[in-house]
């Protein structure tokens, strides 16, 4: 009997290993990877490159965050999520203890609130998920290895398809941000349409995770005045990015993607860099080397929960 069990276990193990390998292979070729790098994406994004980022961000400054942004938006996330009396669990208390040490400026960089707090930080962000547990898990493993937290800007239609993947991101310690429902360019759409694009994501994330997103990034970096207004009305901190990894321009067949991704980031790297990446297989593969490189240059990874939710 024992022999049979052993043989069966061995067989099961090899089947599992085989299927794990083939899954990651399929993940590489998935249709998702082509969603971001379309011609429209490149044209619509006002700040896809380092050179463009400063001027593009500057051109967006007049609107900034309207004064009608609810004052509650500057309170720590935990209290917003849990009300007043329910923050008794370990997880909630841990979140409540994270002090608000940083804020975001008009270039979408992360700035310390006072002297004595490290300026040399970067914010890690991953857009366009949740797509695939075979990417999310290794990505989280790498973040854990470097004691790093990141924002995952998710699309509502993907959450609807795979609520369990959103739950996975939350369970593994990811901070969930709102990236609109359909990943369309919002800036020319009506108030009602943009409101639905943003608020439907707030609703579904709340339903799945019990928590409401507090960060918003418009698809293609193009939210327009209407996107900024509605984000503020929902207490969301609006951001595009200040350093693009350009991972969205890469293709499966390209060689040297890890080196290219690291060069793209380090070429633009500065204190407070808000780094845009995506849930893409080559980004997952490059992440450990990227984070090691950044640490080697003296940077640490800002906890998104330590960022004030009002731009200044
Ligand atoms: Zn996107």
Short mmCIF file of C-alpha atoms and ligand atoms in Angstrom, two decimals:
data_model
loop_
_atom_site.label_atom_id
_atom_site.label_comp_id
_atom_site.label_asym_id
_atom_site.label_seq_id
_atom_site.Cartn_x
_atom_site.Cartn_y
_atom_site.Cartn_z
CA UNK A 1 0.00 0.00 0.00
CA UNK A 2 2.71 2.42 1.01
CA UNK A 3 4.51 1.90 -2.26
CA UNK A 4 1.38 2.72 -4.19
CA UNK A 5 0.88 5.91 -2.24
CA UNK A 6 4.49 6.92 -2.80
CA UNK A 7 4.29 6.24 -6.50
CA UNK A 8 1.08 8.20 -6.74
CA UNK A 9 2.59 11.15 -4.89
CA UNK A 10 5.60 11.14 -7.16
CA UNK A 11 3.35 11.06 -10.18
CA UNK A 12 1.22 13.88 -8.80
CA UNK A 13 4.29 15.92 -8.06
CA UNK A 14 5.65 15.57 -11.56
CA UNK A 15 2.27 16.40 -13.06
CA UNK A 16 2.10 19.51 -10.86
CA UNK A 17 5.59 20.55 -11.84
CA UNK A 18 4.85 20.05 -15.50
CA UNK A 19 1.64 22.03 -15.34
CA UNK A 20 3.36 24.83 -13.42
CA UNK A 21 5.96 25.08 -16.17
CA UNK A 22 3.44 25.10 -18.96
CA UNK A 23 1.30 27.66 -17.15
CA UNK A 24 4.10 30.15 -16.92
CA UNK A 25 4.83 29.51 -20.57
CA UNK A 26 1.28 30.34 -21.47
CA UNK A 27 1.38 33.38 -19.26
CA UNK A 28 4.16 34.78 -21.37
CA UNK A 29 2.15 34.51 -24.52
CA UNK A 30 -1.13 35.70 -23.05
CA UNK A 31 -3.20 38.29 -24.90
CA UNK A 32 -2.97 40.61 -21.91
CA UNK A 33 0.56 41.60 -22.71
CA UNK A 34 -0.56 43.42 -25.82
CA UNK A 35 -3.19 45.50 -24.09
CA UNK A 36 -0.94 48.35 -23.05
CA UNK A 37 1.56 48.94 -25.87
CA UNK A 38 -0.77 50.06 -28.62
CA UNK A 39 -0.13 53.06 -30.82
CA UNK A 40 -3.01 54.81 -29.12
CA UNK A 41 -1.41 54.18 -25.74
CA UNK A 42 1.84 55.77 -26.76
CA UNK A 43 0.17 58.79 -28.26
CA UNK A 44 -2.31 59.28 -25.51
CA UNK A 45 0.18 59.03 -22.68
CA UNK A 46 1.50 62.52 -22.05
CA UNK A 47 4.50 61.36 -20.08
CA UNK A 48 5.72 57.99 -21.30
CA UNK A 49 9.36 59.03 -21.33
CA UNK A 50 11.77 60.63 -18.90
CA UNK A 51 12.23 63.64 -21.11
CA UNK A 52 8.54 64.31 -21.34
CA UNK A 53 7.64 63.61 -17.76
CA UNK A 54 8.60 66.88 -16.14
CA UNK A 55 7.00 69.15 -18.70
CA UNK A 56 3.92 67.00 -18.99
CA UNK A 57 3.49 66.94 -15.25
CA UNK A 58 4.06 70.68 -15.12
CA UNK A 59 1.39 71.22 -17.74
CA UNK A 60 -1.06 69.47 -15.49
CA UNK A 61 -0.38 71.61 -12.46
CA UNK A 62 -3.10 74.26 -12.79
CA UNK A 63 -5.82 71.82 -11.84
CA UNK A 64 -3.96 69.97 -9.08
CA UNK A 65 -6.19 68.57 -6.39
CA UNK A 66 -9.26 70.73 -5.90
CA UNK A 67 -9.94 72.20 -2.52
CA UNK A 68 -13.15 70.23 -2.28
CA UNK A 69 -11.07 67.12 -1.63
CA UNK A 70 -12.60 65.74 1.52
CA UNK A 71 -10.52 66.35 4.58
CA UNK A 72 -10.99 62.70 5.52
CA UNK A 73 -8.66 61.93 2.65
CA UNK A 74 -5.70 62.91 4.75
CA UNK A 75 -6.46 60.44 7.49
CA UNK A 76 -4.61 57.12 7.61
CA UNK A 77 -6.06 54.40 5.46
CA UNK A 78 -6.88 52.12 8.32
CA UNK A 79 -9.34 54.45 9.95
CA UNK A 80 -11.09 55.14 6.66
CA UNK A 81 -11.47 51.45 6.05
CA UNK A 82 -12.52 50.29 9.43
CA UNK A 83 -14.54 52.99 11.04
CA UNK A 84 -13.71 53.94 14.59
CA UNK A 85 -14.10 50.92 16.82
CA UNK A 86 -13.23 47.90 14.76
CA UNK A 87 -9.48 48.22 14.29
CA UNK A 88 -8.62 45.55 16.80
CA UNK A 89 -7.07 42.86 14.64
CA UNK A 90 -3.34 42.54 14.20
CA UNK A 91 -3.46 43.51 10.55
CA UNK A 92 -5.50 46.65 11.17
CA UNK A 93 -3.30 47.73 14.03
CA UNK A 94 -0.21 47.25 11.91
CA UNK A 95 -1.71 49.53 9.27
CA UNK A 96 -2.78 52.08 11.86
CA UNK A 97 0.78 52.38 13.12
CA UNK A 98 2.18 53.48 9.77
CA UNK A 99 2.88 57.18 10.14
CA UNK A 100 2.26 59.60 7.26
CA UNK A 101 5.84 60.51 6.51
CA UNK A 102 5.57 61.50 2.85
CA UNK A 103 3.44 63.43 0.39
CA UNK A 104 3.27 63.61 -3.39
CA UNK A 105 4.23 66.75 -5.28
CA UNK A 106 2.90 68.06 -8.59
CA UNK A 107 5.44 66.03 -10.55
CA UNK A 108 4.04 62.91 -8.87
CA UNK A 109 7.27 62.42 -6.91
CA UNK A 110 7.26 61.28 -3.29
CA UNK A 111 8.65 63.86 -0.88
CA UNK A 112 9.39 63.56 2.86
CA UNK A 113 7.20 65.72 5.08
CA UNK A 114 10.11 66.98 7.16
CA UNK A 115 13.86 66.86 7.67
CA UNK A 116 15.30 63.66 8.99
CA UNK A 117 13.18 61.41 6.78
CA UNK A 118 14.98 59.77 3.88
CA UNK A 119 14.54 61.52 0.53
CA UNK A 120 16.09 58.62 -1.32
CA UNK A 121 12.96 56.57 -1.77
CA UNK A 122 11.06 55.25 -4.75
CA UNK A 123 7.41 54.29 -5.09
CA UNK A 124 6.83 50.97 -6.86
CA UNK A 125 3.64 50.61 -8.90
CA UNK A 126 2.26 47.83 -11.12
CA UNK A 127 -0.61 48.61 -13.49
CA UNK A 128 -3.20 46.76 -15.53
CA UNK A 129 -3.83 43.71 -13.36
CA UNK A 130 -4.94 41.49 -11.91
CA UNK A 131 -4.11 39.03 -14.67
CA UNK A 132 -2.46 35.86 -13.51
CA UNK A 133 -1.46 34.21 -10.22
CA UNK A 134 1.66 32.88 -11.96
CA UNK A 135 2.84 36.49 -12.19
CA UNK A 136 1.37 37.88 -8.98
CA UNK A 137 2.93 35.27 -6.69
CA UNK A 138 6.56 35.57 -7.86
CA UNK A 139 6.16 39.35 -7.96
CA UNK A 140 5.04 39.29 -4.33
CA UNK A 141 7.86 36.88 -3.43
CA UNK A 142 10.36 39.42 -4.77
CA UNK A 143 8.70 42.34 -3.00
CA UNK A 144 8.76 40.34 0.25
CA UNK A 145 12.43 39.50 -0.24
CA UNK A 146 13.22 43.23 -0.44
CA UNK A 147 10.73 44.21 2.29
CA UNK A 148 9.00 46.39 -0.29
CA UNK A 149 5.36 47.40 -0.69
CA UNK A 150 3.80 48.44 -3.98
CA UNK A 151 0.57 49.84 -5.39
CA UNK A 152 -1.30 47.60 -7.82
CA UNK A 153 -3.48 49.77 -10.05
CA UNK A 154 -6.22 47.43 -11.19
CA UNK A 155 -8.89 47.59 -13.88
CA UNK A 156 -12.49 46.83 -12.92
CA UNK A 157 -13.17 44.50 -15.83
CA UNK A 158 -10.24 42.31 -14.80
CA UNK A 159 -11.35 42.28 -11.16
CA UNK A 160 -14.79 41.18 -12.31
CA UNK A 161 -13.23 38.31 -14.30
CA UNK A 162 -10.89 37.25 -11.48
CA UNK A 163 -11.93 38.56 -8.08
CA UNK A 164 -9.80 35.83 -6.50
CA UNK A 165 -6.68 37.42 -7.98
CA UNK A 166 -7.52 40.76 -6.38
CA UNK A 167 -7.97 38.95 -3.10
CA UNK A 168 -4.57 37.30 -3.67
CA UNK A 169 -2.89 40.70 -4.11
CA UNK A 170 -4.51 41.93 -0.91
CA UNK A 171 -3.68 38.78 1.06
CA UNK A 172 -0.07 39.00 0.00
CA UNK A 173 0.21 42.58 1.19
CA UNK A 174 -0.27 44.57 -2.02
CA UNK A 175 -1.87 48.02 -1.85
CA UNK A 176 -4.73 48.18 -4.33
CA UNK A 177 -5.22 51.28 -6.47
CA UNK A 178 -7.92 52.27 -8.97
CA UNK A 179 -6.97 52.26 -12.67
CA UNK A 180 -10.55 52.74 -14.01
CA UNK A 181 -12.92 50.06 -15.19
CA UNK A 182 -12.13 49.68 -18.90
CA UNK A 183 -8.64 51.16 -19.34
CA UNK A 184 -9.90 53.77 -21.79
CA UNK A 185 -8.62 57.33 -22.24
CA UNK A 186 -10.77 59.32 -19.80
CA UNK A 187 -9.81 62.91 -20.46
CA UNK A 188 -12.31 63.53 -23.28
CA UNK A 189 -15.19 61.60 -21.75
CA UNK A 190 -18.24 63.07 -20.02
CA UNK A 191 -18.39 63.64 -16.28
CA UNK A 192 -20.96 60.86 -15.92
CA UNK A 193 -18.89 58.38 -17.88
CA UNK A 194 -15.67 59.08 -16.00
CA UNK A 195 -17.54 58.95 -12.71
CA UNK A 196 -18.79 55.47 -13.59
CA UNK A 197 -15.33 54.35 -14.76
CA UNK A 198 -13.83 55.34 -11.41
CA UNK A 199 -16.62 54.65 -8.93
CA UNK A 200 -17.49 51.19 -10.27
CA UNK A 201 -13.92 50.16 -9.46
CA UNK A 202 -14.20 51.64 -5.96
CA UNK A 203 -17.34 49.56 -5.50
CA UNK A 204 -16.04 46.23 -6.79
CA UNK A 205 -12.75 46.47 -4.89
CA UNK A 206 -14.67 47.26 -1.71
CA UNK A 207 -16.95 44.30 -2.37
CA UNK A 208 -14.08 41.87 -2.96
CA UNK A 209 -11.56 43.06 -0.37
CA UNK A 210 -13.59 45.05 2.14
CA UNK A 211 -11.33 48.03 1.49
CA UNK A 212 -11.77 51.04 -0.79
CA UNK A 213 -8.84 52.16 -2.97
CA UNK A 214 -7.19 55.43 -2.02
CA UNK A 215 -4.95 55.94 -5.03
CA UNK A 216 -6.04 56.57 -8.61
CA UNK A 217 -3.99 56.44 -11.79
CA UNK A 218 -5.77 57.20 -15.08
CA UNK A 219 -5.09 54.81 -17.97
CA UNK A 220 -2.45 56.18 -20.36
CA UNK A 221 -1.73 58.91 -17.79
CA UNK A 222 -4.60 60.87 -19.29
CA UNK A 223 -7.31 61.62 -16.75
CA UNK A 224 -7.91 65.25 -17.68
CA UNK A 225 -9.62 67.77 -15.44
CA UNK A 226 -12.67 65.57 -15.12
CA UNK A 227 -10.59 62.60 -13.92
CA UNK A 228 -8.84 64.75 -11.34
CA UNK A 229 -12.11 66.19 -10.09
CA UNK A 230 -13.85 62.85 -9.69
CA UNK A 231 -10.78 61.28 -8.09
CA UNK A 232 -10.79 64.10 -5.53
CA UNK A 233 -14.51 63.71 -4.94
CA UNK A 234 -13.81 60.10 -4.01
CA UNK A 235 -10.93 60.98 -1.68
CA UNK A 236 -8.47 59.42 -4.13
CA UNK A 237 -4.91 60.66 -4.57
CA UNK A 238 -4.52 61.17 -8.33
CA UNK A 239 -1.16 60.31 -9.86
CA UNK A 240 0.43 59.44 -13.15
CA UNK A 241 4.14 58.60 -12.69
CA UNK A 242 7.58 60.20 -12.88
CA UNK A 243 9.71 57.28 -14.08
CA UNK A 244 8.51 54.92 -16.80
CA UNK A 245 10.09 51.48 -16.95
CA UNK A 246 8.86 51.32 -20.57
CA UNK A 247 8.05 47.66 -19.93
CA UNK A 248 4.85 48.22 -21.92
CA UNK A 249 6.86 48.78 -25.09
CA UNK A 250 8.64 45.43 -24.79
CA UNK A 251 7.62 42.26 -26.58
CA UNK A 252 7.99 38.62 -25.64
CA UNK A 253 10.49 38.01 -28.45
CA UNK A 254 12.79 40.90 -27.45
CA UNK A 255 16.12 39.94 -25.93
CA UNK A 256 17.80 41.60 -22.95
CA UNK A 257 14.55 42.85 -21.45
CA UNK A 258 15.82 42.82 -17.87
CA UNK A 259 18.85 44.96 -18.73
CA UNK A 260 16.69 47.35 -20.79
CA UNK A 261 14.11 47.72 -18.04
CA UNK A 262 16.78 48.46 -15.45
CA UNK A 263 18.47 50.99 -17.75
CA UNK A 264 15.14 52.69 -18.46
CA UNK A 265 14.55 53.12 -14.73
CA UNK A 266 18.07 54.07 -13.68
CA UNK A 267 18.43 56.61 -16.52
CA UNK A 268 15.50 58.57 -15.05
CA UNK A 269 16.05 57.72 -11.39
CA UNK A 270 15.82 60.51 -8.81
CA UNK A 271 14.74 60.93 -5.20
CA UNK A 272 11.04 60.23 -4.85
CA UNK A 273 10.72 58.47 -8.22
CA UNK A 274 7.21 57.20 -8.87
CA UNK A 275 8.04 54.15 -10.97
CA UNK A 276 5.51 52.80 -13.47
CA UNK A 277 5.66 49.08 -14.19
CA UNK A 278 3.07 46.55 -15.29
CA UNK A 279 1.97 43.05 -14.46
CA UNK A 280 4.00 41.61 -17.32
CA UNK A 281 6.14 38.45 -17.33
CA UNK A 282 9.41 40.20 -18.17
CA UNK A 283 8.83 42.76 -15.43
CA UNK A 284 8.26 40.00 -12.91
CA UNK A 285 11.49 38.41 -14.11
CA UNK A 286 13.48 41.66 -13.89
CA UNK A 287 12.14 42.82 -10.55
CA UNK A 288 14.63 41.16 -8.20
CA UNK A 289 17.61 42.56 -10.13
CA UNK A 290 15.94 45.96 -10.40
CA UNK A 291 15.26 46.21 -6.68
CA UNK A 292 18.80 45.04 -5.86
CA UNK A 293 20.15 47.69 -8.24
CA UNK A 294 18.07 50.42 -6.61
CA UNK A 295 19.16 49.33 -3.13
CA UNK A 296 22.76 49.37 -4.34
CA UNK A 297 22.29 53.03 -5.30
CA UNK A 298 21.06 53.82 -1.79
CA UNK A 299 17.32 53.89 -2.45
CA UNK A 300 14.66 52.33 -0.30
CA UNK A 301 11.03 51.57 -1.10
CA UNK A 302 8.37 53.83 0.28
CA UNK A 303 5.33 52.19 1.86
CA UNK A 304 2.37 53.63 -0.07
CA UNK A 305 0.40 53.77 3.16
CA UNK A 306 2.86 56.33 4.51
CA UNK A 307 1.93 58.82 1.74
CA UNK A 308 -0.59 61.55 2.53
CA UNK A 309 -3.65 61.35 0.30
CA UNK A 310 -3.62 65.02 -0.60
CA UNK A 311 -1.17 66.42 -3.13
CA UNK A 312 0.86 69.46 -2.13
ZN1 LIG B 1 -2.61 51.02 -17.68
#
